[in-house]
Every structure is written in C-alpha cells, then in structure tokens.
Amino acid sequence: MNTKVMARNGRREAERAAKGSVTEGAARAGFTARGVIYLLVGVLALQIAFGDKGHQADRHGALAEIAQKPFGAVLLWALGIGLAGMAVWRLSEALFGSTGPDGRKARKRLLSLVRCVFYAFVAYSVLAFASGSGSGGGSSDKQSKDVTATVLQWPAGQWLVALAGVGVVVAGVWIAVQALRRAYHDKLKFGALSPRTRRLVDVTGVAGGVARGAVFAAAGAFAVRAAVDYRPDKAKGLDDTLRTFAATPLGPWLLVCVAVGLVMFGLFSFAMARWRRV
C-alpha cells in the first residue's frame, strides 16, 4: 500500500471519527450549555427591566448566578465542558465539512473555524471561573471598553474598531434575517417533530434569532460610535447594550421584548441540542 493510499485511508478514518457519536454528543452538549447561558442572560435582563438593577445581564452575570446555587460548581464545570464540546465539533466541521450539500465549501469551513475559536475562548473562561482561577472573562462592558481602548492606540486603530463594529452590525442583521427566513429548517430533523413541536421551534427560533441579532447589531453600532468619536467608553458590552434598550422612548418594554427573545433563543438552543442534524 503506497503512501497516498495510506494517507487517504487515514483521512477517511479521521473523518469518520469526527462525525461519530462522540462528536455528536459534544455538539449536543454544547447547544445545551449555550441554551443555559442565554436563558439566564434573558432572565437577568428581565429583572433589570423590572427595576432590579443589581444584576449583570451577560455571561459573567449568568455564571455568578449559577455559582450561588446548590451544586453550582458542578453545573459550571458541566457548562464549560459542554462549550468545549461545541468547539471540538466546530473544529471537526472546519476540517472535514458540515452537513448539507455545501458543507465542504471554503466559506462554511472558515465560518466553522471562527466559531471554534469563539467557543474555545468561552469554554476556557467558564472553566477558569469554575476552577476559581478566573472571572469568567470578566464584565462584558469592561472587556469591550478595554479592547476598544487598546485597539484605538494601534496604527489605523480607529479604522479597525470601526470596521469591526460594522462587521458585528452586519452579523447581527444576518442573524436576524436568517431567523426570519427560518434557515435553521435545513439543519433540523423535521421528520422527528410533530406539527405542534415544529410551531414551538419556529416561535423560539424566529423570536430568539431576531432578539439575538438586534443585540449584536446594537453592540456593533456602539463600537462604530466609539471609533468615530475616538472614545472607548462609548463601546458597550452585552450588559450595557441591553440596558440601553430600556433607555429608548419605548422605555423598559423594549428591553422586556429583547430579554424574552433571549430566553426564547435559550429554549431554541435546547431544541437544536435535541433535533439538529450533526
């Protein structure tokens, strides 16, 4: 057997392992962990909307809430491991392609790689928080301001921050549009869903995706404003962005709508954990 045949067989074996039950389990654990975090962030945002300003509606706030509960440490470790599983699954997609007819295209694989890096960072921050050696990434607001201040000092930093902000706005709009188009239908095992369950999945998928997209778009807009004004304090993390919704003419009710949407996205993530084709 020559070297090329051995390499081809080795690749096939690696691809088979990457698409096996272990990777599938890792992906489903990752969706579940994502759902828990979004669900908690949405609940914290609801509490802020109804006057309880002492909470922090972002990942750090969600982790802090979990840590205070019975068996909180165990839950934090489970979340971190689940998110690490999501990163591993996304890495397998980047290496071998995802499900669907265009799953092997370069654009899809690059997107999977970006998601892998993102979830690897989130998993690390959660595990560091669970072990007591980190702060879960710290406040999203402080992180945004610190990163913006650093990048603004770079050559062409103003342009970089502005471009990054525009990219986040575009990503937010794309997320919302994909949710409205119900693009997730192609990724679900719809044959396993009853008509009632399909309707419930659509309600959570559309409402959750639109709310998530709105938050991304708003955060990106604040980054653009920080770049234009050359003021890093104008950049906002998830918590500050959500609080801004309550400061609009619609008052706290807009924040209530967005917060309910984030709760819906958490529930949608649970549905993806159960019925997504991996």
GROMACS .gro file of N, CA and C in nm, residues 158-261:
model
  312
  158GLN      N    1  -0.846   5.340   1.471
  158GLN     CA    2  -0.982   5.393   1.457
  158GLN      C    3  -1.057   5.320   1.347
  159TRP      N    4  -0.986   5.298   1.235
  159TRP     CA    5  -1.048   5.226   1.125
  159TRP      C    6  -1.076   5.081   1.163
  160LEU      N    7  -0.984   5.018   1.235
  160LEU     CA    8  -1.003   4.878   1.274
  160LEU      C    9  -1.125   4.861   1.364
  161VAL      N   10  -1.139   4.952   1.461
  161VAL     CA   11  -1.255   4.944   1.551
  161VAL      C   12  -1.384   4.968   1.472
  162ALA      N   13  -1.381   5.066   1.382
  162ALA     CA   14  -1.500   5.095   1.302
  162ALA      C   15  -1.538   4.977   1.214
  163LEU      N   16  -1.437   4.917   1.149
  163LEU     CA   17  -1.465   4.802   1.063
  163LEU      C   18  -1.517   4.683   1.143
  164ALA      N   19  -1.458   4.662   1.262
  164ALA     CA   20  -1.506   4.554   1.348
  164ALA      C   21  -1.651   4.579   1.389
  165GLY      N   22  -1.681   4.705   1.422
  165GLY     CA   23  -1.818   4.740   1.459
  165GLY      C   24  -1.915   4.716   1.345
  166VAL      N   25  -1.876   4.758   1.225
  166VAL     CA   26  -1.962   4.735   1.107
  166VAL      C   27  -1.982   4.585   1.086
  167GLY      N   28  -1.874   4.508   1.106
  167GLY     CA   29  -1.884   4.362   1.091
  167GLY      C   30  -1.983   4.301   1.188
  168VAL      N   31  -1.983   4.351   1.312
  168VAL     CA   32  -2.078   4.300   1.413
  168VAL      C   33  -2.220   4.341   1.377
  169VAL      N   34  -2.237   4.464   1.327
  169VAL     CA   35  -2.371   4.507   1.283
  169VAL      C   36  -2.421   4.416   1.172
  170VAL      N   37  -2.336   4.391   1.073
  170VAL     CA   38  -2.374   4.304   0.961
  170VAL      C   39  -2.408   4.165   1.011
  171ALA      N   40  -2.326   4.114   1.106
  171ALA     CA   41  -2.353   3.981   1.162
  171ALA      C   42  -2.488   3.979   1.232
  172GLY      N   43  -2.519   4.087   1.305
  172GLY     CA   44  -2.648   4.093   1.374
  172GLY      C   45  -2.764   4.093   1.278
  173VAL      N   46  -2.753   4.172   1.172
  173VAL     CA   47  -2.859   4.176   1.071
  173VAL      C   48  -2.874   4.039   1.005
  174TRP      N   49  -2.761   3.977   0.974
  174TRP     CA   50  -2.762   3.844   0.911
  174TRP      C   51  -2.830   3.742   1.002
  175ILE      N   52  -2.798   3.744   1.130
  175ILE     CA   53  -2.859   3.651   1.226
  175ILE      C   54  -3.010   3.670   1.227
  176ALA      N   55  -3.055   3.795   1.233
  176ALA     CA   56  -3.199   3.823   1.237
  176ALA      C   57  -3.268   3.779   1.107
  177VAL      N   58  -3.206   3.809   0.994
  177VAL     CA   59  -3.266   3.773   0.865
  177VAL      C   60  -3.274   3.621   0.850
  178GLN      N   61  -3.167   3.552   0.889
  178GLN     CA   62  -3.168   3.405   0.881
  178GLN      C   63  -3.278   3.347   0.969
  179ALA      N   64  -3.299   3.408   1.086
  179ALA     CA   65  -3.406   3.361   1.174
  179ALA      C   66  -3.543   3.383   1.109
  180LEU      N   67  -3.563   3.501   1.052
  180LEU     CA   68  -3.691   3.531   0.986
  180LEU      C   69  -3.715   3.439   0.867
  181ARG      N   70  -3.607   3.402   0.797
  181ARG     CA   71  -3.618   3.311   0.683
  181ARG      C   72  -3.634   3.165   0.727
  182ARG      N   73  -3.618   3.142   0.858
  182ARG     CA   74  -3.622   3.006   0.913
  182ARG      C   75  -3.518   2.917   0.845
  183ALA      N   76  -3.399   2.973   0.828
  183ALA     CA   77  -3.291   2.899   0.763
  183ALA      C   78  -3.250   2.775   0.842
  184TYR      N   79  -3.282   2.772   0.969
  184TYR     CA   80  -3.246   2.658   1.053
  184TYR      C   81  -3.326   2.533   1.017
  185HIS      N   82  -3.430   2.546   0.937
  185HIS     CA   83  -3.509   2.430   0.896
  185HIS      C   84  -3.420   2.325   0.829
  186ASP      N   85  -3.321   2.371   0.752
  186ASP     CA   86  -3.235   2.279   0.679
  186ASP      C   87  -3.147   2.198   0.773
  187LYS      N   88  -3.134   2.241   0.897
  187LYS     CA   89  -3.042   2.175   0.990
  187LYS      C   90  -3.113   2.087   1.092
  188LEU      N   91  -3.246   2.089   1.090
  188LEU     CA   92  -3.321   2.014   1.189
  188LEU      C   93  -3.378   1.884   1.131
  189LYS      N   94  -3.396   1.785   1.216
  189LYS     CA   95  -3.460   1.660   1.178
  189LYS      C   96  -3.611   1.679   1.186
  190PHE      N   97  -3.666   1.745   1.085
  190PHE     CA   98  -3.807   1.783   1.092
  190PHE      C   99  -3.899   1.662   1.089
  191GLY      N  100  -3.852   1.551   1.036
  191GLY     CA  101  -3.935   1.432   1.034
  191GLY      C  102  -3.963   1.379   1.173
  192ALA      N  103  -3.879   1.413   1.269
  192ALA     CA  104  -3.895   1.365   1.407
  192ALA      C  105  -3.983   1.457   1.490
  193LEU      N  106  -4.029   1.569   1.431
  193LEU     CA  107  -4.106   1.668   1.506
  193LEU      C  108  -4.255   1.660   1.470
  194SER      N  109  -4.338   1.668   1.570
  194SER     CA  110  -4.482   1.676   1.546
  194SER      C  111  -4.515   1.818   1.498
  195PRO      N  112  -4.631   1.839   1.434
  195PRO     CA  113  -4.668   1.975   1.389
  195PRO      C  114  -4.665   2.077   1.502
  196ARG      N  115  -4.711   2.038   1.621
  196ARG     CA  116  -4.711   2.132   1.734
  196ARG      C  117  -4.568   2.167   1.775
  197THR      N  118  -4.481   2.067   1.778
  197THR     CA  119  -4.342   2.093   1.815
  197THR      C  120  -4.274   2.181   1.712
  198ARG      N  121  -4.306   2.161   1.586
  198ARG     CA  122  -4.250   2.246   1.481
  198ARG      C  123  -4.289   2.391   1.502
  199ARG      N  124  -4.415   2.414   1.538
  199ARG     CA  125  -4.460   2.552   1.561
  199ARG      C  126  -4.386   2.614   1.680
  200LEU      N  127  -4.367   2.535   1.784
  200LEU     CA  128  -4.296   2.585   1.902
  200LEU      C  129  -4.149   2.616   1.869
  201VAL      N  130  -4.088   2.530   1.789
  201VAL     CA  131  -3.950   2.554   1.747
  201VAL      C  132  -3.941   2.681   1.663
  202ASP      N  133  -4.039   2.702   1.576
  202ASP     CA  134  -4.040   2.823   1.493
  202ASP      C  135  -4.057   2.948   1.578
  203VAL      N  136  -4.143   2.943   1.678
  203VAL     CA  137  -4.163   3.059   1.765
  203VAL      C  138  -4.032   3.094   1.836
  204THR      N  139  -3.967   2.995   1.894
  204THR     CA  140  -3.842   3.022   1.966
  204THR      C  141  -3.730   3.058   1.870
  205GLY      N  142  -3.725   2.993   1.754
  205GLY     CA  143  -3.617   3.019   1.659
  205GLY      C  144  -3.625   3.159   1.599
  206VAL      N  145  -3.744   3.200   1.560
  206VAL     CA  146  -3.760   3.332   1.499
  206VAL      C  147  -3.744   3.443   1.604
  207ALA      N  148  -3.819   3.433   1.713
  207ALA     CA  149  -3.811   3.536   1.817
  207ALA      C  150  -3.671   3.544   1.877
  208GLY      N  151  -3.612   3.427   1.904
  208GLY     CA  152  -3.479   3.425   1.962
  208GLY      C  153  -3.373   3.478   1.868
  209GLY      N  154  -3.380   3.439   1.742
  209GLY     CA  155  -3.281   3.485   1.646
  209GLY      C  156  -3.289   3.634   1.620
  210VAL      N  157  -3.411   3.688   1.612
  210VAL     CA  158  -3.428   3.832   1.591
  210VAL      C  159  -3.373   3.910   1.711
  211ALA      N  160  -3.405   3.865   1.832
  211ALA     CA  161  -3.355   3.933   1.952
  211ALA      C  162  -3.202   3.927   1.958
  212ARG      N  163  -3.147   3.812   1.932
  212ARG     CA  164  -3.001   3.798   1.934
  212ARG      C  165  -2.937   3.887   1.828
  213GLY      N  166  -2.995   3.890   1.709
  213GLY     CA  167  -2.943   3.975   1.604
  213GLY      C  168  -2.950   4.122   1.640
  214ALA      N  169  -3.060   4.163   1.706
  214ALA     CA  170  -3.076   4.303   1.746
  214ALA      C  171  -2.968   4.344   1.847
  215VAL      N  172  -2.936   4.254   1.939
  215VAL     CA  173  -2.833   4.283   2.039
  215VAL      C  174  -2.696   4.296   1.971
  216PHE      N  175  -2.666   4.205   1.880
  216PHE     CA  176  -2.539   4.213   1.807
  216PHE      C  177  -2.530   4.344   1.731
  217ALA      N  178  -2.636   4.378   1.658
  217ALA     CA  179  -2.635   4.499   1.575
  217ALA      C  180  -2.618   4.624   1.661
  218ALA      N  181  -2.686   4.629   1.776
  218ALA     CA  182  -2.673   4.744   1.864
  218ALA      C  183  -2.532   4.756   1.920
  219ALA      N  184  -2.474   4.643   1.963
  219ALA     CA  185  -2.337   4.645   2.016
  219ALA      C  186  -2.238   4.691   1.910
  220GLY      N  187  -2.258   4.645   1.786
  220GLY     CA  188  -2.171   4.688   1.677
  220GLY      C  189  -2.183   4.836   1.650
  221ALA      N  190  -2.305   4.889   1.658
  221ALA     CA  191  -2.326   5.032   1.636
  221ALA      C  192  -2.253   5.115   1.742
  222PHE      N  193  -2.253   5.068   1.865
  222PHE     CA  194  -2.181   5.140   1.971
  222PHE      C  195  -2.030   5.137   1.946
  223ALA      N  196  -1.979   5.026   1.891
  223ALA     CA  197  -1.837   5.019   1.858
  223ALA      C  198  -1.801   5.119   1.749
  224VAL      N  199  -1.888   5.131   1.649
  224VAL     CA  200  -1.865   5.229   1.542
  224VAL      C  201  -1.864   5.370   1.600
  225ARG      N  202  -1.958   5.397   1.690
  225ARG     CA  203  -1.964   5.530   1.752
  225ARG      C  204  -1.837   5.557   1.833
  226ALA      N  205  -1.787   5.455   1.904
  226ALA     CA  206  -1.664   5.472   1.982
  226ALA      C  207  -1.547   5.505   1.892
  227ALA      N  208  -1.544   5.444   1.772
  227ALA     CA  209  -1.435   5.470   1.677
  227ALA      C  210  -1.446   5.611   1.620
  228VAL      N  211  -1.566   5.650   1.581
  228VAL     CA  212  -1.585   5.782   1.521
  228VAL      C  213  -1.551   5.892   1.620
  229ASP      N  214  -1.597   5.876   1.745
  229ASP     CA  215  -1.572   5.978   1.848
  229ASP      C  216  -1.435   5.963   1.914
  230TYR      N  217  -1.365   5.853   1.882
  230TYR     CA  218  -1.236   5.820   1.945
  230TYR      C  219  -1.251   5.818   2.097
  231ARG      N  220  -1.357   5.752   2.141
  231ARG     CA  221  -1.385   5.741   2.284
  231ARG      C  222  -1.420   5.597   2.318
  232PRO      N  223  -1.324   5.522   2.375
  232PRO     CA  224  -1.350   5.381   2.405
  232PRO      C  225  -1.464   5.361   2.505
  233ASP      N  226  -1.494   5.463   2.587
  233ASP     CA  227  -1.604   5.448   2.683
  233ASP      C  228  -1.740   5.440   2.616
  234LYS      N  229  -1.746   5.472   2.486
  234LYS     CA  230  -1.871   5.461   2.412
  234LYS      C  231  -1.901   5.316   2.372
  235ALA      N  232  -1.798   5.231   2.373
  235ALA     CA  233  -1.819   5.090   2.341
  235ALA      C  234  -1.898   5.025   2.454
  236LYS      N  235  -1.983   4.930   2.419
  236LYS     CA  236  -2.068   4.865   2.519
  236LYS      C  237  -2.063   4.714   2.502
  237GLY      N  238  -2.059   4.646   2.617
  237GLY     CA  239  -2.072   4.501   2.617
  237GLY      C  240  -2.218   4.462   2.617
  238LEU      N  241  -2.243   4.333   2.640
  238LEU     CA  242  -2.381   4.283   2.637
  238LEU      C  243  -2.468   4.350   2.743
  239ASP      N  244  -2.417   4.363   2.865
  239ASP     CA  245  -2.496   4.419   2.973
  239ASP      C  246  -2.536   4.564   2.944
  240ASP      N  247  -2.439   4.648   2.908
  240ASP     CA  248  -2.468   4.788   2.878
  240ASP      C  249  -2.560   4.801   2.756
  241THR      N  250  -2.538   4.716   2.657
  241THR     CA  251  -2.622   4.720   2.536
  241THR      C  252  -2.768   4.691   2.572
  242LEU      N  253  -2.790   4.590   2.655
  242LEU     CA  254  -2.926   4.557   2.695
  242LEU      C  255  -2.989   4.671   2.775
  243ARG      N  256  -2.911   4.732   2.864
  243ARG     CA  257  -2.965   4.842   2.943
  243ARG      C  258  -3.002   4.961   2.854
  244THR      N  259  -2.932   4.977   2.742
  244THR     CA  260  -2.961   5.087   2.650
  244THR      C  261  -3.101   5.073   2.590
  245PHE      N  262  -3.146   4.950   2.569
  245PHE     CA  263  -3.280   4.929   2.515
  245PHE      C  264  -3.385   4.990   2.608
  246ALA      N  265  -3.359   4.985   2.738
  246ALA     CA  266  -3.455   5.041   2.834
  246ALA      C  267  -3.454   5.193   2.834
  247ALA      N  268  -3.350   5.253   2.777
  247ALA     CA  269  -3.338   5.400   2.775
  247ALA      C  270  -3.399   5.462   2.650
  248THR      N  271  -3.459   5.382   2.564
  248THR     CA  272  -3.523   5.432   2.443
  248THR      C  273  -3.660   5.491   2.478
  249PRO      N  274  -3.723   5.563   2.384
  249PRO     CA  275  -3.858   5.617   2.411
  249PRO      C  276  -3.960   5.509   2.447
  250LEU      N  277  -3.935   5.385   2.406
  250LEU     CA  278  -4.027   5.277   2.441
  250LEU      C  279  -4.011   5.233   2.586
  251GLY      N  280  -3.905   5.283   2.651
  251GLY     CA  281  -3.886   5.252   2.792
  251GLY      C  282  -3.845   5.107   2.815
  252PRO      N  283  -3.870   5.057   2.935
  252PRO     CA  284  -3.825   4.921   2.968
  252PRO      C  285  -3.894   4.812   2.888
  253TRP      N  286  -4.005   4.845   2.821
  253TRP     CA  287  -4.077   4.740   2.749
  253TRP      C  288  -3.999   4.688   2.629
  254LEU      N  289  -3.916   4.772   2.569
  254LEU     CA  290  -3.831   4.722   2.461
  254LEU      C  291  -3.730   4.622   2.516
  255LEU      N  292  -3.674   4.653   2.632
  255LEU     CA  293  -3.582   4.559   2.696
  255LEU      C  294  -3.654   4.430   2.733
  256VAL      N  295  -3.779   4.442   2.777
  256VAL     CA  296  -3.857   4.322   2.808
  256VAL      C  297  -3.870   4.234   2.685
  257CYS      N  298  -3.901   4.294   2.571
  257CYS     CA  299  -3.915   4.218   2.445
  257CYS      C  300  -3.785   4.149   2.407
  258VAL      N  301  -3.674   4.223   2.416
  258VAL     CA  302  -3.543   4.165   2.381
  258VAL      C  303  -3.507   4.055   2.479
  259ALA      N  304  -3.532   4.078   2.609
  259ALA     CA  305  -3.499   3.978   2.710
  259ALA      C  306  -3.579   3.849   2.689
  260VAL      N  307  -3.708   3.864   2.658
  260VAL     CA  308  -3.791   3.746   2.629
  260VAL      C  309  -3.736   3.674   2.506
  261GLY      N  310  -3.691   3.752   2.408
  261GLY     CA  311  -3.631   3.692   2.289
  261GLY      C  312  -3.507   3.611   2.322
   0.00000   0.00000   0.00000
